[in-house]
mmCIF file of C-alpha atoms in Angstrom:
data_model
loop_
_atom_site.group_PDB
_atom_site.id
_atom_site.type_symbol
_atom_site.label_atom_id
_atom_site.label_comp_id
_atom_site.label_asym_id
_atom_site.label_seq_id
_atom_site.Cartn_x
_atom_site.Cartn_y
_atom_site.Cartn_z
ATOM 1 C CA ALA A 1 4.008 -11.866 10.861
ATOM 2 C CA VAL A 2 4.623 -8.273 9.838
ATOM 3 C CA GLN A 3 7.407 -6.552 11.743
ATOM 4 C CA LEU A 4 8.893 -3.094 11.627
ATOM 5 C CA VAL A 5 11.896 -2.556 13.874
ATOM 6 C CA GLU A 6 13.472 0.875 14.272
ATOM 7 C CA SER A 7 17.028 1.442 15.434
ATOM 8 C CA GLY A 8 19.708 4.103 15.696
ATOM 9 C CA GLY A 9 18.127 6.577 18.100
ATOM 10 C CA GLY A 10 19.962 8.346 20.880
ATOM 11 C CA LEU A 11 21.092 11.610 22.411
ATOM 12 C CA VAL A 12 22.717 14.196 20.167
ATOM 13 C CA GLN A 13 23.570 17.859 20.452
ATOM 14 C CA PRO A 14 21.880 20.614 18.430
ATOM 15 C CA LYS A 15 23.186 20.958 14.864
ATOM 16 C CA GLU A 16 24.477 17.376 14.896
ATOM 17 C CA SER A 17 23.315 14.569 12.611
ATOM 18 C CA LEU A 18 21.741 11.162 13.207
ATOM 19 C CA LYS A 19 20.514 8.389 10.931
ATOM 20 C CA ILE A 20 17.732 6.108 12.083
ATOM 21 C CA SER A 21 16.719 2.884 10.384
ATOM 22 C CA CYS A 22 13.665 0.671 10.089
ATOM 23 C CA ALA A 23 13.891 -3.011 9.188
ATOM 24 C CA ALA A 24 10.767 -4.509 7.644
ATOM 25 C CA SER A 25 9.681 -8.125 7.320
ATOM 26 C CA GLY A 26 6.554 -10.161 6.734
ATOM 27 C CA PHE A 27 5.195 -8.218 3.760
ATOM 28 C CA THR A 28 6.253 -7.235 0.241
ATOM 29 C CA PHE A 29 8.328 -4.240 1.225
ATOM 30 C CA SER A 30 9.106 -3.143 -2.329
ATOM 31 C CA ASN A 31 5.381 -2.624 -3.006
ATOM 32 C CA ALA A 32 4.768 -0.424 0.037
ATOM 33 C CA ALA A 33 5.046 3.312 0.513
ATOM 34 C CA MET A 34 6.823 3.974 3.793
ATOM 35 C CA TYR A 35 6.438 6.817 6.246
ATOM 36 C CA TRP A 36 8.171 8.272 9.256
ATOM 37 C CA VAL A 37 5.919 9.747 11.955
ATOM 38 C CA ARG A 38 7.109 11.341 15.185
ATOM 39 C CA GLN A 39 5.644 12.102 18.578
ATOM 40 C CA ALA A 40 7.194 14.639 20.930
ATOM 41 C CA PRO A 41 6.932 13.720 24.625
ATOM 42 C CA GLY A 42 3.330 14.109 25.781
ATOM 43 C CA LYS A 43 2.197 15.383 22.392
ATOM 44 C CA GLY A 44 0.279 14.127 19.378
ATOM 45 C CA LEU A 45 1.409 12.510 16.160
ATOM 46 C CA GLU A 46 3.203 14.407 13.371
ATOM 47 C CA TRP A 47 3.917 13.072 9.896
ATOM 48 C CA VAL A 48 7.582 13.631 8.973
ATOM 49 C CA ALA A 49 8.401 12.012 5.622
ATOM 50 C CA ARG A 50 7.167 9.593 2.979
ATOM 51 C CA ILE A 51 8.857 7.587 0.246
ATOM 52 C CA ARG A 52 7.035 5.884 -2.566
ATOM 53 C CA THR A 53 7.941 2.744 -4.494
ATOM 54 C CA LYS A 54 10.222 2.112 -7.476
ATOM 55 C CA PRO A 55 7.376 2.361 -10.059
ATOM 56 C CA ASN A 56 6.742 5.823 -8.578
ATOM 57 C CA ASN A 57 10.420 6.734 -8.892
ATOM 58 C CA TYR A 58 10.956 6.570 -5.132
ATOM 59 C CA ALA A 59 9.313 9.997 -4.855
ATOM 60 C CA THR A 60 9.849 11.641 -1.466
ATOM 61 C CA TYR A 61 7.790 14.095 0.538
ATOM 62 C CA TYR A 62 8.607 16.040 3.710
ATOM 63 C CA ALA A 63 6.868 18.065 6.367
ATOM 64 C CA ASP A 64 7.795 21.746 6.202
ATOM 65 C CA SER A 65 9.327 21.464 9.672
ATOM 66 C CA VAL A 66 12.047 19.092 8.419
ATOM 67 C CA LYS A 67 12.376 19.963 4.722
ATOM 68 C CA GLY A 68 15.980 20.596 3.780
ATOM 69 C CA ARG A 69 17.284 18.912 6.954
ATOM 70 C CA PHE A 70 15.897 15.361 6.792
ATOM 71 C CA THR A 71 16.265 12.807 3.997
ATOM 72 C CA ILE A 72 14.212 9.627 3.692
ATOM 73 C CA SER A 73 15.584 6.722 1.658
ATOM 74 C CA ARG A 74 14.990 3.019 1.196
ATOM 75 C CA ASP A 75 16.861 -0.122 0.179
ATOM 76 C CA ASP A 76 14.387 -2.624 -1.233
ATOM 77 C CA SER A 77 17.071 -5.329 -1.409
ATOM 78 C CA LYS A 78 17.385 -5.159 2.376
ATOM 79 C CA SER A 79 13.764 -4.184 3.198
ATOM 80 C CA MET A 80 15.058 -1.126 5.001
ATOM 81 C CA VAL A 81 13.942 2.482 5.223
ATOM 82 C CA TYR A 82 16.129 5.232 6.646
ATOM 83 C CA LEU A 83 15.818 8.768 7.921
ATOM 84 C CA GLN A 84 18.955 10.893 7.764
ATOM 85 C CA MET A 85 18.511 13.828 10.119
ATOM 86 C CA ASP A 86 20.930 16.753 9.782
ATOM 87 C CA ASN A 87 21.161 20.072 11.619
ATOM 88 C CA LEU A 88 19.020 18.677 14.411
ATOM 89 C CA LYS A 89 17.101 21.072 16.648
ATOM 90 C CA THR A 90 15.804 20.643 20.180
ATOM 91 C CA GLU A 91 12.267 20.600 18.764
ATOM 92 C CA ASP A 92 13.129 17.415 16.846
ATOM 93 C CA THR A 93 13.175 15.527 20.162
ATOM 94 C CA ALA A 94 10.568 12.812 19.775
ATOM 95 C CA MET A 95 9.786 9.139 19.404
ATOM 96 C CA TYR A 96 10.145 8.298 15.715
ATOM 97 C CA TYR A 97 7.953 5.577 14.226
ATOM 98 C CA CYS A 98 8.140 3.994 10.805
ATOM 99 C CA THR A 99 4.862 2.860 9.318
ATOM 100 C CA SER A 100 3.622 1.243 6.149
ATOM 101 C CA ASN A 101 0.419 2.904 5.010
ATOM 102 C CA TRP A 102 -0.698 3.386 8.653
ATOM 103 C CA ALA A 103 -1.451 -0.361 8.939
ATOM 104 C CA TYR A 104 1.874 -1.561 10.300
ATOM 105 C CA TRP A 105 3.920 0.323 12.883
ATOM 106 C CA GLY A 106 7.226 -0.209 14.590
ATOM 107 C CA GLN A 107 7.720 0.225 18.330
ATOM 108 C CA GLY A 108 9.554 3.481 17.732
ATOM 109 C CA VAL A 109 13.017 4.864 18.445
ATOM 110 C CA MET A 110 13.713 7.832 20.716
ATOM 111 C CA VAL A 111 15.724 10.761 19.433
ATOM 112 C CA THR A 112 16.751 13.376 21.985
ATOM 113 C CA VAL A 113 18.383 16.617 20.887
ATOM 114 C CA SER A 114 19.892 18.481 23.809
ATOM 115 C CA SER A 115 23.051 20.287 24.767
ATOM 116 C CA ASP B 5 -2.475 22.296 4.965
ATOM 117 C CA VAL B 6 -5.560 20.294 5.979
ATOM 118 C CA VAL B 7 -6.484 20.846 9.619
ATOM 119 C CA LEU B 8 -8.313 18.005 11.365
ATOM 120 C CA THR B 9 -10.254 19.046 14.465
ATOM 121 C CA GLN B 10 -11.194 16.252 16.841
ATOM 122 C CA THR B 11 -13.877 16.568 19.507
ATOM 123 C CA PRO B 12 -14.087 16.034 22.352
ATOM 124 C CA PRO B 13 -10.437 16.169 23.471
ATOM 125 C CA THR B 14 -11.274 13.915 26.408
ATOM 126 C CA LEU B 15 -14.042 11.371 26.775
ATOM 127 C CA SER B 16 -15.012 9.631 30.015
ATOM 128 C CA ALA B 17 -16.979 6.429 29.630
ATOM 129 C CA THR B 18 -18.130 3.432 31.630
ATOM 130 C CA ILE B 19 -17.622 -0.120 30.430
ATOM 131 C CA GLY B 20 -20.408 -0.994 28.025
ATOM 132 C CA GLN B 21 -21.241 2.595 27.158
ATOM 133 C CA SER B 22 -21.373 3.647 23.506
ATOM 134 C CA VAL B 23 -19.349 6.712 22.549
ATOM 135 C CA SER B 24 -18.584 8.769 19.450
ATOM 136 C CA ILE B 25 -15.622 10.890 18.392
ATOM 137 C CA SER B 26 -15.861 13.577 15.735
ATOM 138 C CA CYS B 27 -13.175 14.557 13.236
ATOM 139 C CA ARG B 28 -13.824 17.634 11.110
ATOM 140 C CA SER B 29 -11.591 18.609 8.211
ATOM 141 C CA SER B 30 -10.816 22.110 6.970
ATOM 142 C CA GLN B 31 -11.399 20.887 3.418
ATOM 143 C CA SER B 32 -13.024 17.969 1.669
ATOM 144 C CA LEU B 33 -11.098 14.701 1.918
ATOM 145 C CA LEU B 34 -12.655 13.277 -1.240
ATOM 146 C CA HIS B 35 -9.771 12.424 -3.577
ATOM 147 C CA SER B 36 -10.056 12.895 -7.326
ATOM 148 C CA ASN B 37 -9.960 9.094 -7.641
ATOM 149 C CA GLY B 38 -13.210 8.810 -5.673
ATOM 150 C CA ASN B 39 -11.678 7.535 -2.434
ATOM 151 C CA THR B 40 -11.739 9.380 0.873
ATOM 152 C CA TYR B 41 -8.483 8.733 2.719
ATOM 153 C CA LEU B 42 -9.576 9.226 6.320
ATOM 154 C CA ASN B 43 -8.339 6.710 8.872
ATOM 155 C CA TRP B 44 -8.721 6.200 12.606
ATOM 156 C CA LEU B 45 -5.909 5.071 14.898
ATOM 157 C CA LEU B 46 -5.795 4.042 18.562
ATOM 158 C CA GLN B 47 -2.682 4.568 20.644
ATOM 159 C CA ARG B 48 -2.725 2.704 23.937
ATOM 160 C CA PRO B 49 -0.405 3.982 26.692
ATOM 161 C CA GLY B 50 3.228 3.229 25.896
ATOM 162 C CA GLN B 51 2.371 1.623 22.572
ATOM 163 C CA PRO B 52 2.646 2.642 18.923
ATOM 164 C CA PRO B 53 -0.563 3.586 17.120
ATOM 165 C CA GLN B 54 -2.798 0.863 15.751
ATOM 166 C CA LEU B 55 -4.981 1.189 12.661
ATOM 167 C CA LEU B 56 -8.688 0.685 13.404
ATOM 168 C CA ILE B 57 -10.551 2.092 10.405
ATOM 169 C CA TYR B 58 -9.386 3.055 6.902
ATOM 170 C CA LEU B 59 -11.162 4.726 3.987
ATOM 171 C CA VAL B 60 -13.694 6.241 6.430
ATOM 172 C CA SER B 61 -15.565 3.047 7.298
ATOM 173 C CA ARG B 62 -13.526 -0.072 6.487
ATOM 174 C CA LEU B 63 -12.599 -2.116 9.526
ATOM 175 C CA GLU B 64 -8.954 -3.190 9.646
ATOM 176 C CA SER B 65 -8.424 -6.931 9.919
ATOM 177 C CA GLY B 66 -8.554 -8.161 13.514
ATOM 178 C CA VAL B 67 -10.286 -5.057 14.875
ATOM 179 C CA PRO B 68 -13.484 -5.804 16.836
ATOM 180 C CA ASN B 69 -16.712 -4.863 15.098
ATOM 181 C CA ARG B 70 -17.797 -2.659 18.002
ATOM 182 C CA PHE B 71 -15.710 -0.035 16.164
ATOM 183 C CA SER B 72 -17.332 1.686 13.204
ATOM 184 C CA GLY B 73 -16.571 4.724 11.092
ATOM 185 C CA SER B 74 -18.825 6.968 9.065
ATOM 186 C CA GLY B 75 -18.915 10.302 7.324
ATOM 187 C CA SER B 76 -18.041 12.030 4.095
ATOM 188 C CA GLY B 77 -16.502 15.222 2.763
ATOM 189 C CA THR B 78 -15.398 17.108 5.860
ATOM 190 C CA ASP B 79 -17.265 15.419 8.727
ATOM 191 C CA PHE B 80 -16.334 12.025 10.104
ATOM 192 C CA THR B 81 -17.250 9.988 13.169
ATOM 193 C CA LEU B 82 -15.759 7.026 14.996
ATOM 194 C CA LYS B 83 -18.237 5.098 17.134
ATOM 195 C CA ILE B 84 -17.494 2.488 19.771
ATOM 196 C CA SER B 85 -20.581 0.412 20.536
ATOM 197 C CA GLY B 86 -19.924 -0.846 24.025
ATOM 198 C CA VAL B 87 -16.585 0.364 25.398
ATOM 199 C CA GLU B 88 -14.279 -2.312 26.806
ATOM 200 C CA ALA B 89 -11.297 -1.755 29.086
ATOM 201 C CA GLU B 90 -8.840 -2.474 26.270
ATOM 202 C CA ASP B 91 -10.259 0.468 24.285
ATOM 203 C CA LEU B 92 -8.725 3.053 26.607
ATOM 204 C CA GLY B 93 -6.097 5.306 25.064
ATOM 205 C CA VAL B 94 -5.862 8.163 22.574
ATOM 206 C CA TYR B 95 -7.744 8.081 19.281
ATOM 207 C CA TYR B 96 -6.439 9.958 16.236
ATOM 208 C CA CYS B 97 -7.924 10.625 12.845
ATOM 209 C CA VAL B 98 -5.410 10.978 10.010
ATOM 210 C CA GLN B 99 -5.909 12.055 6.418
ATOM 211 C CA SER B 100 -3.819 11.067 3.416
ATOM 212 C CA THR B 101 -5.869 12.660 0.657
ATOM 213 C CA HIS B 102 -3.882 15.904 0.584
ATOM 214 C CA ALA B 103 -0.160 16.328 1.169
ATOM 215 C CA PRO B 104 1.099 16.989 3.760
ATOM 216 C CA TRP B 105 -0.605 14.176 5.616
ATOM 217 C CA THR B 106 -2.083 15.455 8.860
ATOM 218 C CA PHE B 107 -3.411 14.103 12.140
ATOM 219 C CA GLY B 108 -6.152 15.297 14.407
ATOM 220 C CA GLY B 109 -5.164 16.457 17.862
ATOM 221 C CA GLY B 110 -6.372 13.274 19.508
ATOM 222 C CA THR B 111 -9.209 12.224 21.807
ATOM 223 C CA LYS B 112 -8.304 10.574 25.090
ATOM 224 C CA LEU B 113 -10.762 7.896 26.170
ATOM 225 C CA GLU B 114 -10.778 7.385 29.936
ATOM 226 C CA LEU B 115 -12.768 5.258 32.347
ATOM 227 C CA LYS B 116 -15.380 7.167 34.324
#
């Protein structure tokens, strides 16, 4: 069965950094574009970042709200995707989901940015 | 950026009732490759989103056929033919034709 499992969330202070991870299994990870999507408490869904596959040079894309602060990466040998989040702001507080082409979703990991 | 406007924001239904949700885009979602990348998701309370419909009208594997999608260009509709209790939650349309990928604001389906 397909599984996506996020980890690494927690409470951090503004301007600090955090790296969250997503472990994939049950599908050919190296062939799949991967996304991070977030949801602030009580709010809707917001796309954050996308990374394509090796044949597409691992091209990355970011929402304007995180560009220059967040970095998405992947390790196909480990079936992992990561989101490095630097200079965090209180408005980055959200549940972060990884997803493969909207079809498979993890349970999410909570990131809280607060002083 | 593409803006997706969902209506209504809240929908009250009885079990067995048929309902429709509209998703209107600020620009055409027809890709140059001929596909229209408009999907529908359902997020049940406390759960991650679940894909229901992709490419406007294609039913995701395992999704009941009481769900159907239609539309083209800028106007899209999700229909539920006979609401069941397990259908309650928030429905989102999402487009991946134009970067950045964007979601509609959501439609909450409640029991009347």
